[in-house]
Structure formats: C-alpha cells, structure tokens
Coordinates of C-alpha atoms in Angstrom, one line a residue:
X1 CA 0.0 0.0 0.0
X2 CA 1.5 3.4 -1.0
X3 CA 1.2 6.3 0.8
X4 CA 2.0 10.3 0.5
X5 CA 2.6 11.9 3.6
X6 CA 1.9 16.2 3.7
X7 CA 5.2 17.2 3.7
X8 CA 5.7 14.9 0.1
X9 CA 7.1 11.7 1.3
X10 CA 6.3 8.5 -0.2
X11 CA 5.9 5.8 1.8
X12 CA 5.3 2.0 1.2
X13 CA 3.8 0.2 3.6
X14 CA 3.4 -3.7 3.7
X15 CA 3.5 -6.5 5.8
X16 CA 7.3 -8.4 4.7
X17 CA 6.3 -12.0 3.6
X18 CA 10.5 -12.9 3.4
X19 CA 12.4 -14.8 6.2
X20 CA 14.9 -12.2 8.0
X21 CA 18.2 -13.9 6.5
X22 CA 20.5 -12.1 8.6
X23 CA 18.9 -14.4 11.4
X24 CA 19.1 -17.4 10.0
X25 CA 22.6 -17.0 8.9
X26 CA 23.7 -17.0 12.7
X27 CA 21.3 -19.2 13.5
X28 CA 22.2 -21.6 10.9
X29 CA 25.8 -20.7 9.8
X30 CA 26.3 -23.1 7.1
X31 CA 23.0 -23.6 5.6
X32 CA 24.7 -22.9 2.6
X33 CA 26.0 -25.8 0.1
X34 CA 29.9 -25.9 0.8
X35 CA 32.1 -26.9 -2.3
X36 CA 33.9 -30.0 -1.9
X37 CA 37.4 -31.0 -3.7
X38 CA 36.7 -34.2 -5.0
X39 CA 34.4 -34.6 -8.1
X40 CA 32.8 -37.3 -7.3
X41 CA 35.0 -40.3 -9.1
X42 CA 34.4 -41.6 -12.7
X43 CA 32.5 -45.3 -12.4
X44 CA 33.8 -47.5 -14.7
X45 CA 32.6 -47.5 -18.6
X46 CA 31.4 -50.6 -19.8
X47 CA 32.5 -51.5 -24.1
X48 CA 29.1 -52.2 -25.5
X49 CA 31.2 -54.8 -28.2
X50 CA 28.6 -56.3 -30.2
X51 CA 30.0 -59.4 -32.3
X52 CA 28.0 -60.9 -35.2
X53 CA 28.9 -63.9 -35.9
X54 CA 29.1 -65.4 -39.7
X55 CA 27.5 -68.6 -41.1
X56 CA 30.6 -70.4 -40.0
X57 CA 30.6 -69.7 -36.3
X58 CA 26.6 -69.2 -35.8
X59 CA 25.7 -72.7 -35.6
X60 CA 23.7 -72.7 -39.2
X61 CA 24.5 -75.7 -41.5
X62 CA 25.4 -73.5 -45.0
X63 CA 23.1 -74.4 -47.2
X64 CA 20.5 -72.2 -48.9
X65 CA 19.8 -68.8 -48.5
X66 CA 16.9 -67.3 -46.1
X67 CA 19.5 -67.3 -43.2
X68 CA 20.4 -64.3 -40.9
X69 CA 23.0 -62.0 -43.1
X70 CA 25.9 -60.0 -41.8
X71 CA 24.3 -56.6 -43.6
X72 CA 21.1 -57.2 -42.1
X73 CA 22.4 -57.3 -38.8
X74 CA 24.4 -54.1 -39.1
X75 CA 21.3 -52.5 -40.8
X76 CA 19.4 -53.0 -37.5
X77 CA 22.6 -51.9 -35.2
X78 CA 22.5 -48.7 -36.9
X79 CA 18.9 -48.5 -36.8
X80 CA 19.0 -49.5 -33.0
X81 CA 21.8 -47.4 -32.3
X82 CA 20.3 -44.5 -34.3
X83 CA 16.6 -44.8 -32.2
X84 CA 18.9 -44.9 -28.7
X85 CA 19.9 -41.8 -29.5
X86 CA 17.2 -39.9 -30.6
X87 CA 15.6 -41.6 -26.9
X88 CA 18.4 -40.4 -24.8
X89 CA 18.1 -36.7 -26.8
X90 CA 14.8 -36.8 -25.9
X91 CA 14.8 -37.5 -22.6
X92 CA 17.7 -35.4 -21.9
X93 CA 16.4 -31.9 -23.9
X94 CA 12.6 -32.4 -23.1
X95 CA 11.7 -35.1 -20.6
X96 CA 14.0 -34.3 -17.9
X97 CA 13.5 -30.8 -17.7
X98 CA 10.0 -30.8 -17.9
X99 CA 10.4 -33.5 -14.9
X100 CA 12.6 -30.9 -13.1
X101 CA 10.2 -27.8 -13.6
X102 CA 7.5 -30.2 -12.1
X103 CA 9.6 -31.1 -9.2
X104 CA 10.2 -27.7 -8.5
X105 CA 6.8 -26.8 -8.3
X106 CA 5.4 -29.8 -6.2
X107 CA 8.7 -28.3 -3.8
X108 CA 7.9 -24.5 -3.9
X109 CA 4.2 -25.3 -3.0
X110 CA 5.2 -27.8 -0.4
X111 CA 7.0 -25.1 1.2
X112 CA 5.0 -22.6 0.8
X113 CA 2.3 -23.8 2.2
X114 CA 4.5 -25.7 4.9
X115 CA 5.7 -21.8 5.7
X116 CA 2.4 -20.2 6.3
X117 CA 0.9 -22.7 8.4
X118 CA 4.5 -22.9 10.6
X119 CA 4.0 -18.9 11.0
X120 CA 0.0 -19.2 11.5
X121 CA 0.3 -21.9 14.0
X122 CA 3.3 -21.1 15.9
X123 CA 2.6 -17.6 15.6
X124 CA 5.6 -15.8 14.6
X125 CA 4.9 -12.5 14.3
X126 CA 4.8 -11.0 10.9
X127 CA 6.8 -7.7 10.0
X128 CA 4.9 -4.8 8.9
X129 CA 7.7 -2.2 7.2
X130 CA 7.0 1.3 5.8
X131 CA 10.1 2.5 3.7
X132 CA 10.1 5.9 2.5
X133 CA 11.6 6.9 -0.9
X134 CA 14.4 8.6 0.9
X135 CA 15.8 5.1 2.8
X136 CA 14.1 5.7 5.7
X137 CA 12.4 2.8 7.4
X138 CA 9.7 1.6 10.0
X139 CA 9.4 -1.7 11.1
X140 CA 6.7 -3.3 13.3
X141 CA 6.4 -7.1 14.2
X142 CA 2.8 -8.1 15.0
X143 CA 1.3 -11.2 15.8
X144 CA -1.4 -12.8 13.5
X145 CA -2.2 -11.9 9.8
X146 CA -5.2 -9.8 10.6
X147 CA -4.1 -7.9 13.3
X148 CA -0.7 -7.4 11.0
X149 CA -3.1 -6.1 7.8
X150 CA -5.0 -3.7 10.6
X151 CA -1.4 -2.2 11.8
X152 CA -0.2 -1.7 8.1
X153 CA -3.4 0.4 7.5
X154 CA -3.1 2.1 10.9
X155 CA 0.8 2.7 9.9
X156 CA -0.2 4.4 6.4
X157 CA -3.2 6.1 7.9
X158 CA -0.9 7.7 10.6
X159 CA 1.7 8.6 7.9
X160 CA -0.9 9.8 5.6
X161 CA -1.9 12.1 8.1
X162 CA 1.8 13.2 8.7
X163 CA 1.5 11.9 12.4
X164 CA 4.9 10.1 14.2
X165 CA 4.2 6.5 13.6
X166 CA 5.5 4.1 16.9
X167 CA 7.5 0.8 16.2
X168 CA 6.2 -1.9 18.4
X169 CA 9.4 -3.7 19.7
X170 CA 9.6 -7.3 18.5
X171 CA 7.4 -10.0 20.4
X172 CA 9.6 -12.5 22.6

C-alpha cells in the first residue's frame, strides 16, 4: 500500500512475507551448500562390443539362402543405435527438464504452504515495514495476519496524516 505523507514523502507500507536472513545465517551458519574438492569419481565404462557372428561360427549348416545375413544385422545396429539416440536426446532436452520444472513446483508449493501454516500456527509474528523513498524505514512485528493487515493500515493512515508512527518492539 502506497502512501503520501503532507510534507511529500512517499511511503510503502506492507507487511514483509520474506524470512529475516541475517537471522538465519547466525542461526544456521552453514546452511549454505559448501564446495567439496573431490568430483565425485568416474564409475567405470562398460564397451558395448557387439559381435555378429558369420554362417561359419553361428551354428547354421550352410546351405540355402533365407538365413540371418551379416548386412542385415548391421542395418538394425545402426537403426538400434540410431533410435537410442534420438531416446536419450529426448529425454535429456525435453523429458527431464519438464520433470525438473515439475519437481520444482510440487517443492515450492510444499514449502509454501508448509511456511504459512508454521507462521500461522506457531505464531511468529509477521513484519509490517513502511520504507520511504528517501531510505528511511519503519518496522513493526505483529502477531497474526489480521491484526498485522490492521497495523499496516493504521501505519499508512498515521503517515498519511503526517503523524509520528511508533514501532512496536519485536514480540519475545
């Protein structure tokens, strides 16, 4: 909610939906991801050695045509190979990251709901903050939603009105 005060201020009031990082830094000091030296080791790599064999070592007595021919079977690995391929290049460009974004998702509304019904239940108070256009800043920290929406209009009224505006100390 925006807000001109008489002298020409403008102020933004609104109540702060974002965790207060500087606190969980300290609380938390290595939350974040720390690198590591090692990458991991390489598995080993399997040969994918295909043999055909010939008449002579594939058991068929040689007589006649109608048996299994050395171009047909390198017709369908080149076909086989050429369909694994395209599969993987599938999966990898479309598949997987269409997966991913999904994932994501299903995690940000997890936690997102998980987050307001931590701070309804345990009832953390929420921070109501007026910043003006010159840096200046006013920061309350009220307990439940409602009341918090009824002190950020209380706050803009007040400033509206060009009357001092109290910050309540943070609840304990």
């Amino acid at each position: 909610m925006s807000v001109a005060a008489p002298d020409g201020t403008r102020w933004t009031v609104r109540v702060a939906w974002e965790p207060r990082w500087r606190a969980l830094a300290r609380r938390f000091g290595g939350w974040r991801r720390k690198k590591r030296n090692g990458d991991g080791g390489s598995g080993d790599v399997v040969d994918p050695a295909v043999q055909v064999g010939d008449a002579a070592t594939s058991g068929s007595s040689g007589g006649g045509g109608g048996g299994f021919d050395l171009g047909d079977a390198v017709f369908v690995l080149v076909v086989v190979f050429i369909a694994v391929i395209a599969a993987a290049a599938l999966f990898w460009w479309v598949l997987l990251p269409l997966l991913l974004i999904l994932v994501d998702l299903v995690v940000a509304v997890v936690l997102l709901v998980l987050a307001v019904l931590g701070r309804v239940l345990l009832r953390r108070p929420w921070t109501v903050v007026a910043a003006a256009g010159n840096g200046e800043r006013i920061t309350a920290e009220v307990v439940g939603w409602r009341a918090a929406l009824r002190r950020r209009d209380e706050m803009a009224d007040l400033l509206g009105r060009g009357e001092a505006v109290d910050a309540v100390s943070p609840a304990k």
